[in-house]
């Protein structure tokens, strides 16, 4: 099988899981209690058990996630993550094209915990190119994180890693997320009606500050 074919299909099993996930999400509501630690969580900021935990369900192929990152990430990170005011948790949700999203997440994990978010954010910043030309984008971003092309190739075809990605996708579905990006602050979903790029920084800050102010 050629490298191009691998990147287009990745894994029949993974693609089927992601397709089922997408279909089931439409029927699920948000579980406001989904704030407990989950297997495979990637986090920044305050340690586990922090007074405030912000969970983002998102995908590297989601255009709304891309917009949220461009509009809000740096301000959010500076206000709450860099100073350890909150524990920020990222949970992977493979959105269409799901096999491409899964590949991106796998490469981010192969890069290591210290570079995971660098890879995720670079893929979001390159989302249009990533969706249309995943192979070259993954090589470029992976190389930037210290991975060789061969290592990137191994990442996206590792059966154990694909199985783990499926389990994380199942866990996200079980949590009842409705769309990406979805933000949960201490178990409560934050919504900005009419926003084309997910919750506004203003509404997210209000929710966070309310939790920080509690005794």
mmCIF file with all atom_site columns, N, CA and C in Angstrom, residues 58-126:
data_model
loop_
_atom_site.group_PDB
_atom_site.id
_atom_site.type_symbol
_atom_site.label_atom_id
_atom_site.label_alt_id
_atom_site.label_comp_id
_atom_site.label_asym_id
_atom_site.label_entity_id
_atom_site.label_seq_id
_atom_site.pdbx_PDB_ins_code
_atom_site.Cartn_x
_atom_site.Cartn_y
_atom_site.Cartn_z
_atom_site.occupancy
_atom_site.B_iso_or_equiv
_atom_site.pdbx_formal_charge
_atom_site.auth_seq_id
_atom_site.auth_comp_id
_atom_site.auth_asym_id
_atom_site.auth_atom_id
_atom_site.pdbx_PDB_model_num
ATOM 1   N N  . UNK A 1 58  ? -12.345 18.906 20.933 1.00 0.00 ? 58  UNK A N  1
ATOM 2   C CA . UNK A 1 58  ? -12.064 19.572 19.668 1.00 0.00 ? 58  UNK A CA 1
ATOM 3   C C  . UNK A 1 58  ? -11.398 18.630 18.686 1.00 0.00 ? 58  UNK A C  1
ATOM 4   N N  . UNK A 1 59  ? -11.285 19.105 17.454 1.00 0.00 ? 59  UNK A N  1
ATOM 5   C CA . UNK A 1 59  ? -10.685 18.310 16.387 1.00 0.00 ? 59  UNK A CA 1
ATOM 6   C C  . UNK A 1 59  ? -9.750  19.166 15.552 1.00 0.00 ? 59  UNK A C  1
ATOM 7   N N  . UNK A 1 60  ? -8.705  18.547 15.047 1.00 0.00 ? 60  UNK A N  1
ATOM 8   C CA . UNK A 1 60  ? -7.749  19.266 14.198 1.00 0.00 ? 60  UNK A CA 1
ATOM 9   C C  . UNK A 1 60  ? -8.265  19.455 12.773 1.00 0.00 ? 60  UNK A C  1
ATOM 10  N N  . UNK A 1 61  ? -9.430  18.901 12.456 1.00 0.00 ? 61  UNK A N  1
ATOM 11  C CA . UNK A 1 61  ? -10.026 19.134 11.134 1.00 0.00 ? 61  UNK A CA 1
ATOM 12  C C  . UNK A 1 61  ? -11.292 19.985 11.224 1.00 0.00 ? 61  UNK A C  1
ATOM 13  N N  . UNK A 1 62  ? -11.550 20.563 12.373 1.00 0.00 ? 62  UNK A N  1
ATOM 14  C CA . UNK A 1 62  ? -12.770 21.351 12.612 1.00 0.00 ? 62  UNK A CA 1
ATOM 15  C C  . UNK A 1 62  ? -12.506 22.825 12.326 1.00 0.00 ? 62  UNK A C  1
ATOM 16  N N  . UNK A 1 63  ? -13.249 23.403 11.370 1.00 0.00 ? 63  UNK A N  1
ATOM 17  C CA . UNK A 1 63  ? -13.000 24.800 11.009 1.00 0.00 ? 63  UNK A CA 1
ATOM 18  C C  . UNK A 1 63  ? -13.410 25.765 12.122 1.00 0.00 ? 63  UNK A C  1
ATOM 19  N N  . UNK A 1 64  ? -14.394 25.380 12.931 1.00 0.00 ? 64  UNK A N  1
ATOM 20  C CA . UNK A 1 64  ? -14.791 26.239 14.051 1.00 0.00 ? 64  UNK A CA 1
ATOM 21  C C  . UNK A 1 64  ? -13.707 26.214 15.135 1.00 0.00 ? 64  UNK A C  1
ATOM 22  N N  . UNK A 1 65  ? -13.102 25.040 15.344 1.00 0.00 ? 65  UNK A N  1
ATOM 23  C CA . UNK A 1 65  ? -11.981 24.937 16.285 1.00 0.00 ? 65  UNK A CA 1
ATOM 24  C C  . UNK A 1 65  ? -10.815 25.796 15.816 1.00 0.00 ? 65  UNK A C  1
ATOM 25  N N  . UNK A 1 66  ? -10.580 25.772 14.511 1.00 0.00 ? 66  UNK A N  1
ATOM 26  C CA . UNK A 1 66  ? -9.522  26.610 13.930 1.00 0.00 ? 66  UNK A CA 1
ATOM 27  C C  . UNK A 1 66  ? -9.794  28.076 14.223 1.00 0.00 ? 66  UNK A C  1
ATOM 28  N N  . UNK A 1 67  ? -11.037 28.510 14.033 1.00 0.00 ? 67  UNK A N  1
ATOM 29  C CA . UNK A 1 67  ? -11.394 29.906 14.271 1.00 0.00 ? 67  UNK A CA 1
ATOM 30  C C  . UNK A 1 67  ? -11.243 30.265 15.748 1.00 0.00 ? 67  UNK A C  1
ATOM 31  N N  . UNK A 1 68  ? -11.668 29.341 16.632 1.00 0.00 ? 68  UNK A N  1
ATOM 32  C CA . UNK A 1 68  ? -11.555 29.627 18.068 1.00 0.00 ? 68  UNK A CA 1
ATOM 33  C C  . UNK A 1 68  ? -10.094 29.795 18.462 1.00 0.00 ? 68  UNK A C  1
ATOM 34  N N  . UNK A 1 69  ? -9.250  28.938 17.938 1.00 0.00 ? 69  UNK A N  1
ATOM 35  C CA . UNK A 1 69  ? -7.836  29.053 18.277 1.00 0.00 ? 69  UNK A CA 1
ATOM 36  C C  . UNK A 1 69  ? -7.267  30.382 17.813 1.00 0.00 ? 69  UNK A C  1
ATOM 37  N N  . UNK A 1 70  ? -7.576  30.775 16.589 1.00 0.00 ? 70  UNK A N  1
ATOM 38  C CA . UNK A 1 70  ? -7.035  32.017 16.044 1.00 0.00 ? 70  UNK A CA 1
ATOM 39  C C  . UNK A 1 70  ? -7.533  33.231 16.822 1.00 0.00 ? 70  UNK A C  1
ATOM 40  N N  . UNK A 1 71  ? -8.787  33.183 17.264 1.00 0.00 ? 71  UNK A N  1
ATOM 41  C CA . UNK A 1 71  ? -9.390  34.339 17.925 1.00 0.00 ? 71  UNK A CA 1
ATOM 42  C C  . UNK A 1 71  ? -9.123  34.391 19.431 1.00 0.00 ? 71  UNK A C  1
ATOM 43  N N  . UNK A 1 72  ? -8.985  33.235 20.069 1.00 0.00 ? 72  UNK A N  1
ATOM 44  C CA . UNK A 1 72  ? -9.016  33.225 21.530 1.00 0.00 ? 72  UNK A CA 1
ATOM 45  C C  . UNK A 1 72  ? -7.859  32.531 22.246 1.00 0.00 ? 72  UNK A C  1
ATOM 46  N N  . UNK A 1 73  ? -7.151  31.617 21.578 1.00 0.00 ? 73  UNK A N  1
ATOM 47  C CA . UNK A 1 73  ? -6.217  30.777 22.302 1.00 0.00 ? 73  UNK A CA 1
ATOM 48  C C  . UNK A 1 73  ? -5.147  31.555 23.063 1.00 0.00 ? 73  UNK A C  1
ATOM 49  N N  . UNK A 1 74  ? -4.480  32.489 22.425 1.00 0.00 ? 74  UNK A N  1
ATOM 50  C CA . UNK A 1 74  ? -3.381  33.203 23.082 1.00 0.00 ? 74  UNK A CA 1
ATOM 51  C C  . UNK A 1 74  ? -3.883  33.978 24.296 1.00 0.00 ? 74  UNK A C  1
ATOM 52  N N  . UNK A 1 75  ? -5.036  34.621 24.176 1.00 0.00 ? 75  UNK A N  1
ATOM 53  C CA . UNK A 1 75  ? -5.588  35.371 25.310 1.00 0.00 ? 75  UNK A CA 1
ATOM 54  C C  . UNK A 1 75  ? -5.993  34.429 26.431 1.00 0.00 ? 75  UNK A C  1
ATOM 55  N N  . UNK A 1 76  ? -6.617  33.310 26.084 1.00 0.00 ? 76  UNK A N  1
ATOM 56  C CA . UNK A 1 76  ? -7.026  32.320 27.090 1.00 0.00 ? 76  UNK A CA 1
ATOM 57  C C  . UNK A 1 76  ? -5.801  31.739 27.796 1.00 0.00 ? 76  UNK A C  1
ATOM 58  N N  . UNK A 1 77  ? -4.799  31.373 27.031 1.00 0.00 ? 77  UNK A N  1
ATOM 59  C CA . UNK A 1 77  ? -3.583  30.777 27.589 1.00 0.00 ? 77  UNK A CA 1
ATOM 60  C C  . UNK A 1 77  ? -2.902  31.751 28.549 1.00 0.00 ? 77  UNK A C  1
ATOM 61  N N  . UNK A 1 78  ? -2.778  33.013 28.140 1.00 0.00 ? 78  UNK A N  1
ATOM 62  C CA . UNK A 1 78  ? -2.109  34.003 28.976 1.00 0.00 ? 78  UNK A CA 1
ATOM 63  C C  . UNK A 1 78  ? -2.888  34.285 30.257 1.00 0.00 ? 78  UNK A C  1
ATOM 64  N N  . UNK A 1 79  ? -4.216  34.310 30.157 1.00 0.00 ? 79  UNK A N  1
ATOM 65  C CA . UNK A 1 79  ? -5.053  34.675 31.305 1.00 0.00 ? 79  UNK A CA 1
ATOM 66  C C  . UNK A 1 79  ? -5.207  33.552 32.315 1.00 0.00 ? 79  UNK A C  1
ATOM 67  N N  . UNK A 1 80  ? -5.164  32.293 31.842 1.00 0.00 ? 80  UNK A N  1
ATOM 68  C CA . UNK A 1 80  ? -5.523  31.206 32.752 1.00 0.00 ? 80  UNK A CA 1
ATOM 69  C C  . UNK A 1 80  ? -4.585  30.002 32.781 1.00 0.00 ? 80  UNK A C  1
ATOM 70  N N  . UNK A 1 81  ? -3.866  29.754 31.707 1.00 0.00 ? 81  UNK A N  1
ATOM 71  C CA . UNK A 1 81  ? -3.035  28.544 31.637 1.00 0.00 ? 81  UNK A CA 1
ATOM 72  C C  . UNK A 1 81  ? -1.607  28.813 32.086 1.00 0.00 ? 81  UNK A C  1
ATOM 73  N N  . UNK A 1 82  ? -1.002  29.840 31.533 1.00 0.00 ? 82  UNK A N  1
ATOM 74  C CA . UNK A 1 82  ? 0.400   30.131 31.841 1.00 0.00 ? 82  UNK A CA 1
ATOM 75  C C  . UNK A 1 82  ? 0.621   30.409 33.329 1.00 0.00 ? 82  UNK A C  1
ATOM 76  N N  . UNK A 1 83  ? -0.398  30.966 33.994 1.00 0.00 ? 83  UNK A N  1
ATOM 77  C CA . UNK A 1 83  ? -0.276  31.292 35.410 1.00 0.00 ? 83  UNK A CA 1
ATOM 78  C C  . UNK A 1 83  ? -0.883  30.223 36.324 1.00 0.00 ? 83  UNK A C  1
ATOM 79  N N  . UNK A 1 84  ? -1.270  29.089 35.711 1.00 0.00 ? 84  UNK A N  1
ATOM 80  C CA . UNK A 1 84  ? -1.809  27.954 36.471 1.00 0.00 ? 84  UNK A CA 1
ATOM 81  C C  . UNK A 1 84  ? -3.096  28.267 37.232 1.00 0.00 ? 84  UNK A C  1
ATOM 82  N N  . UNK A 1 85  ? -3.881  29.205 36.727 1.00 0.00 ? 85  UNK A N  1
ATOM 83  C CA . UNK A 1 85  ? -5.176  29.473 37.355 1.00 0.00 ? 85  UNK A CA 1
ATOM 84  C C  . UNK A 1 85  ? -6.156  28.334 37.096 1.00 0.00 ? 85  UNK A C  1
ATOM 85  N N  . UNK A 1 86  ? -6.023  27.683 35.922 1.00 0.00 ? 86  UNK A N  1
ATOM 86  C CA . UNK A 1 86  ? -6.915  26.575 35.585 1.00 0.00 ? 86  UNK A CA 1
ATOM 87  C C  . UNK A 1 86  ? -6.105  25.407 35.037 1.00 0.00 ? 86  UNK A C  1
ATOM 88  N N  . UNK A 1 87  ? -6.714  24.253 35.109 1.00 0.00 ? 87  UNK A N  1
ATOM 89  C CA . UNK A 1 87  ? -6.177  23.083 34.411 1.00 0.00 ? 87  UNK A CA 1
ATOM 90  C C  . UNK A 1 87  ? -6.934  22.980 33.097 1.00 0.00 ? 87  UNK A C  1
ATOM 91  N N  . UNK A 1 88  ? -6.223  23.104 31.992 1.00 0.00 ? 88  UNK A N  1
ATOM 92  C CA . UNK A 1 88  ? -6.827  23.016 30.662 1.00 0.00 ? 88  UNK A CA 1
ATOM 93  C C  . UNK A 1 88  ? -6.617  21.615 30.116 1.00 0.00 ? 88  UNK A C  1
ATOM 94  N N  . UNK A 1 89  ? -7.711  20.960 29.772 1.00 0.00 ? 89  UNK A N  1
ATOM 95  C CA . UNK A 1 89  ? -7.664  19.591 29.264 1.00 0.00 ? 89  UNK A CA 1
ATOM 96  C C  . UNK A 1 89  ? -8.200  19.557 27.843 1.00 0.00 ? 89  UNK A C  1
ATOM 97  N N  . UNK A 1 90  ? -7.454  18.925 26.961 1.00 0.00 ? 90  UNK A N  1
ATOM 98  C CA . UNK A 1 90  ? -7.875  18.779 25.561 1.00 0.00 ? 90  UNK A CA 1
ATOM 99  C C  . UNK A 1 90  ? -8.279  17.329 25.320 1.00 0.00 ? 90  UNK A C  1
ATOM 100 N N  . UNK A 1 91  ? -9.485  17.132 24.780 1.00 0.00 ? 91  UNK A N  1
ATOM 101 C CA . UNK A 1 91  ? -9.952  15.792 24.451 1.00 0.00 ? 91  UNK A CA 1
ATOM 102 C C  . UNK A 1 91  ? -10.247 15.691 22.958 1.00 0.00 ? 91  UNK A C  1
ATOM 103 N N  . UNK A 1 92  ? -9.735  14.650 22.373 1.00 0.00 ? 92  UNK A N  1
ATOM 104 C CA . UNK A 1 92  ? -9.752  14.489 20.921 1.00 0.00 ? 92  UNK A CA 1
ATOM 105 C C  . UNK A 1 92  ? -11.091 13.973 20.404 1.00 0.00 ? 92  UNK A C  1
ATOM 106 N N  . UNK A 1 93  ? -11.633 14.706 19.450 1.00 0.00 ? 93  UNK A N  1
ATOM 107 C CA . UNK A 1 93  ? -12.883 14.319 18.788 1.00 0.00 ? 93  UNK A CA 1
ATOM 108 C C  . UNK A 1 93  ? -12.630 14.305 17.286 1.00 0.00 ? 93  UNK A C  1
ATOM 109 N N  . UNK A 1 94  ? -12.544 13.148 16.660 1.00 0.00 ? 94  UNK A N  1
ATOM 110 C CA . UNK A 1 94  ? -12.278 13.110 15.209 1.00 0.00 ? 94  UNK A CA 1
ATOM 111 C C  . UNK A 1 94  ? -13.492 13.528 14.387 1.00 0.00 ? 94  UNK A C  1
ATOM 112 N N  . UNK A 1 95  ? -13.396 14.706 13.759 1.00 0.00 ? 95  UNK A N  1
ATOM 113 C CA . UNK A 1 95  ? -14.465 15.194 12.894 1.00 0.00 ? 95  UNK A CA 1
ATOM 114 C C  . UNK A 1 95  ? -14.052 15.000 11.434 1.00 0.00 ? 95  UNK A C  1
ATOM 115 N N  . UNK A 1 96  ? -15.025 15.011 10.512 1.00 0.00 ? 96  UNK A N  1
ATOM 116 C CA . UNK A 1 96  ? -14.718 14.757 9.100  1.00 0.00 ? 96  UNK A CA 1
ATOM 117 C C  . UNK A 1 96  ? -13.664 15.711 8.538  1.00 0.00 ? 96  UNK A C  1
ATOM 118 N N  . UNK A 1 97  ? -12.764 15.196 7.706  1.00 0.00 ? 97  UNK A N  1
ATOM 119 C CA . UNK A 1 97  ? -12.532 13.780 7.419  1.00 0.00 ? 97  UNK A CA 1
ATOM 120 C C  . UNK A 1 97  ? -11.867 13.092 8.617  1.00 0.00 ? 97  UNK A C  1
ATOM 121 N N  . UNK A 1 98  ? -12.619 12.199 9.249  1.00 0.00 ? 98  UNK A N  1
ATOM 122 C CA . UNK A 1 98  ? -12.216 11.629 10.535 1.00 0.00 ? 98  UNK A CA 1
ATOM 123 C C  . UNK A 1 98  ? -10.871 10.923 10.479 1.00 0.00 ? 98  UNK A C  1
ATOM 124 N N  . UNK A 1 99  ? -10.587 10.240 9.364  1.00 0.00 ? 99  UNK A N  1
ATOM 125 C CA . UNK A 1 99  ? -9.316  9.513  9.287  1.00 0.00 ? 99  UNK A CA 1
ATOM 126 C C  . UNK A 1 99  ? -8.128  10.475 9.277  1.00 0.00 ? 99  UNK A C  1
ATOM 127 N N  . UNK A 1 100 ? -8.334  11.663 8.740  1.00 0.00 ? 100 UNK A N  1
ATOM 128 C CA . UNK A 1 100 ? -7.277  12.669 8.733  1.00 0.00 ? 100 UNK A CA 1
ATOM 129 C C  . UNK A 1 100 ? -7.096  13.226 10.146 1.00 0.00 ? 100 UNK A C  1
ATOM 130 N N  . UNK A 1 101 ? -8.209  13.502 10.834 1.00 0.00 ? 101 UNK A N  1
ATOM 131 C CA . UNK A 1 101 ? -8.131  14.001 12.205 1.00 0.00 ? 101 UNK A CA 1
ATOM 132 C C  . UNK A 1 101 ? -7.403  13.009 13.105 1.00 0.00 ? 101 UNK A C  1
ATOM 133 N N  . UNK A 1 102 ? -7.754  11.724 12.963 1.00 0.00 ? 102 UNK A N  1
ATOM 134 C CA . UNK A 1 102 ? -7.108  10.697 13.778 1.00 0.00 ? 102 UNK A CA 1
ATOM 135 C C  . UNK A 1 102 ? -5.604  10.676 13.513 1.00 0.00 ? 102 UNK A C  1
ATOM 136 N N  . UNK A 1 103 ? -5.213  10.778 12.259 1.00 0.00 ? 103 UNK A N  1
ATOM 137 C CA . UNK A 1 103 ? -3.788  10.789 11.919 1.00 0.00 ? 103 UNK A CA 1
ATOM 138 C C  . UNK A 1 103 ? -3.080  11.960 12.587 1.00 0.00 ? 103 UNK A C  1
ATOM 139 N N  . UNK A 1 104 ? -3.730  13.116 12.576 1.00 0.00 ? 104 UNK A N  1
ATOM 140 C CA . UNK A 1 104 ? -3.137  14.281 13.220 1.00 0.00 ? 104 UNK A CA 1
ATOM 141 C C  . UNK A 1 104 ? -2.935  14.081 14.708 1.00 0.00 ? 104 UNK A C  1
ATOM 142 N N  . UNK A 1 105 ? -3.946  13.508 15.364 1.00 0.00 ? 105 UNK A N  1
ATOM 143 C CA . UNK A 1 105 ? -3.832  13.259 16.797 1.00 0.00 ? 105 UNK A CA 1
ATOM 144 C C  . UNK A 1 105 ? -2.723  12.249 17.097 1.00 0.00 ? 105 UNK A C  1
ATOM 145 N N  . UNK A 1 106 ? -2.602  11.237 16.261 1.00 0.00 ? 106 UNK A N  1
ATOM 146 C CA . UNK A 1 106 ? -1.577  10.224 16.486 1.00 0.00 ? 106 UNK A CA 1
ATOM 147 C C  . UNK A 1 106 ? -0.176  10.824 16.371 1.00 0.00 ? 106 UNK A C  1
ATOM 148 N N  . UNK A 1 107 ? 0.029   11.677 15.383 1.00 0.00 ? 107 UNK A N  1
ATOM 149 C CA . UNK A 1 107 ? 1.341   12.312 15.220 1.00 0.00 ? 107 UNK A CA 1
ATOM 150 C C  . UNK A 1 107 ? 1.633   13.235 16.407 1.00 0.00 ? 107 UNK A C  1
ATOM 151 N N  . UNK A 1 108 ? 0.609   13.949 16.880 1.00 0.00 ? 108 UNK A N  1
ATOM 152 C CA . UNK A 1 108 ? 0.800   14.823 18.039 1.00 0.00 ? 108 UNK A CA 1
ATOM 153 C C  . UNK A 1 108 ? 1.255   14.024 19.249 1.00 0.00 ? 108 UNK A C  1
ATOM 154 N N  . UNK A 1 109 ? 0.663   12.851 19.444 1.00 0.00 ? 109 UNK A N  1
ATOM 155 C CA . UNK A 1 109 ? 1.045   12.015 20.582 1.00 0.00 ? 109 UNK A CA 1
ATOM 156 C C  . UNK A 1 109 ? 2.439   11.429 20.391 1.00 0.00 ? 109 UNK A C  1
ATOM 157 N N  . UNK A 1 110 ? 2.781   11.080 19.170 1.00 0.00 ? 110 UNK A N  1
ATOM 158 C CA . UNK A 1 110 ? 4.122   10.557 18.914 1.00 0.00 ? 110 UNK A CA 1
ATOM 159 C C  . UNK A 1 110 ? 5.192   11.618 19.184 1.00 0.00 ? 110 UNK A C  1
ATOM 160 N N  . UNK A 1 111 ? 4.839   12.876 19.027 1.00 0.00 ? 111 UNK A N  1
ATOM 161 C CA . UNK A 1 111 ? 5.790   13.958 19.266 1.00 0.00 ? 111 UNK A CA 1
ATOM 162 C C  . UNK A 1 111 ? 6.140   14.083 20.741 1.00 0.00 ? 111 UNK A C  1
ATOM 163 N N  . UNK A 1 112 ? 5.295   13.529 21.619 1.00 0.00 ? 112 UNK A N  1
ATOM 164 C CA . UNK A 1 112 ? 5.556   13.583 23.049 1.00 0.00 ? 112 UNK A CA 1
ATOM 165 C C  . UNK A 1 112 ? 4.701   14.627 23.747 1.00 0.00 ? 112 UNK A C  1
ATOM 166 N N  . UNK A 1 113 ? 4.530   14.452 25.056 1.00 0.00 ? 113 UNK A N  1
ATOM 167 C CA . UNK A 1 113 ? 3.668   15.355 25.816 1.00 0.00 ? 113 UNK A CA 1
ATOM 168 C C  . UNK A 1 113 ? 4.137   16.804 25.736 1.00 0.00 ? 113 UNK A C  1
ATOM 169 N N  . UNK A 1 114 ? 5.444   17.017 25.697 1.00 0.00 ? 114 UNK A N  1
ATOM 170 C CA . UNK A 1 114 ? 5.954   18.386 25.689 1.00 0.00 ? 114 UNK A CA 1
ATOM 171 C C  . UNK A 1 114 ? 5.713   19.096 24.363 1.00 0.00 ? 114 UNK A C  1
ATOM 172 N N  . UNK A 1 115 ? 5.459   18.330 23.295 1.00 0.00 ? 115 UNK A N  1
ATOM 173 C CA . UNK A 1 115 ? 5.226   18.943 21.985 1.00 0.00 ? 115 UNK A CA 1
ATOM 174 C C  . UNK A 1 115 ? 3.826   18.662 21.449 1.00 0.00 ? 115 UNK A C  1
ATOM 175 N N  . UNK A 1 116 ? 3.020   17.955 22.221 1.00 0.00 ? 116 UNK A N  1
ATOM 176 C CA . UNK A 1 116 ? 1.679   17.582 21.763 1.00 0.00 ? 116 UNK A CA 1
ATOM 177 C C  . UNK A 1 116 ? 0.873   18.807 21.330 1.00 0.00 ? 116 UNK A C  1
ATOM 178 N N  . UNK A 1 117 ? 0.801   19.807 22.189 1.00 0.00 ? 117 UNK A N  1
ATOM 179 C CA . UNK A 1 117 ? -0.018  20.968 21.866 1.00 0.00 ? 117 UNK A CA 1
ATOM 180 C C  . UNK A 1 117 ? 0.585   21.788 20.731 1.00 0.00 ? 117 UNK A C  1
ATOM 181 N N  . UNK A 1 118 ? 1.888   21.792 20.607 1.00 0.00 ? 118 UNK A N  1
ATOM 182 C CA . UNK A 1 118 ? 2.512   22.490 19.470 1.00 0.00 ? 118 UNK A CA 1
ATOM 183 C C  . UNK A 1 118 ? 2.029   21.878 18.158 1.00 0.00 ? 118 UNK A C  1
ATOM 184 N N  . UNK A 1 119 ? 1.986   20.556 18.101 1.00 0.00 ? 119 UNK A N  1
ATOM 185 C CA . UNK A 1 119 ? 1.552   19.881 16.881 1.00 0.00 ? 119 UNK A CA 1
ATOM 186 C C  . UNK A 1 119 ? 0.072   20.132 16.633 1.00 0.00 ? 119 UNK A C  1
ATOM 187 N N  . UNK A 1 120 ? -0.757  19.990 17.663 1.00 0.00 ? 120 UNK A N  1
ATOM 188 C CA . UNK A 1 120 ? -2.200  20.216 17.515 1.00 0.00 ? 120 UNK A CA 1
ATOM 189 C C  . UNK A 1 120 ? -2.469  21.631 17.018 1.00 0.00 ? 120 UNK A C  1
ATOM 190 N N  . UNK A 1 121 ? -1.827  22.605 17.622 1.00 0.00 ? 121 UNK A N  1
ATOM 191 C CA . UNK A 1 121 ? -2.079  23.990 17.233 1.00 0.00 ? 121 UNK A CA 1
ATOM 192 C C  . UNK A 1 121 ? -1.552  24.306 15.835 1.00 0.00 ? 121 UNK A C  1
ATOM 193 N N  . UNK A 1 122 ? -0.444  23.704 15.454 1.00 0.00 ? 122 UNK A N  1
ATOM 194 C CA . UNK A 1 122 ? 0.072   23.927 14.104 1.00 0.00 ? 122 UNK A CA 1
ATOM 195 C C  . UNK A 1 122 ? -0.843  23.273 13.064 1.00 0.00 ? 122 UNK A C  1
ATOM 196 N N  . UNK A 1 123 ? -1.389  22.112 13.383 1.00 0.00 ? 123 UNK A N  1
ATOM 197 C CA . UNK A 1 123 ? -2.334  21.469 12.461 1.00 0.00 ? 123 UNK A CA 1
ATOM 198 C C  . UNK A 1 123 ? -3.605  22.308 12.317 1.00 0.00 ? 123 UNK A C  1
ATOM 199 N N  . UNK A 1 124 ? -4.080  22.880 13.418 1.00 0.00 ? 124 UNK A N  1
ATOM 200 C CA . UNK A 1 124 ? -5.252  23.751 13.340 1.00 0.00 ? 124 UNK A CA 1
ATOM 201 C C  . UNK A 1 124 ? -4.941  25.006 12.525 1.00 0.00 ? 124 UNK A C  1
ATOM 202 N N  . UNK A 1 125 ? -3.753  25.556 12.723 1.00 0.00 ? 125 UNK A N  1
ATOM 203 C CA . UNK A 1 125 ? -3.364  26.742 11.968 1.00 0.00 ? 125 UNK A CA 1
ATOM 204 C C  . UNK A 1 125 ? -3.228  26.435 10.480 1.00 0.00 ? 125 UNK A C  1
ATOM 205 N N  . UNK A 1 126 ? -2.969  25.155 10.155 1.00 0.00 ? 126 UNK A N  1
ATOM 206 C CA . UNK A 1 126 ? -2.806  24.721 8.764  1.00 0.00 ? 126 UNK A CA 1
ATOM 207 C C  . UNK A 1 126 ? -3.988  23.867 8.307  1.00 0.00 ? 126 UNK A C  1
#
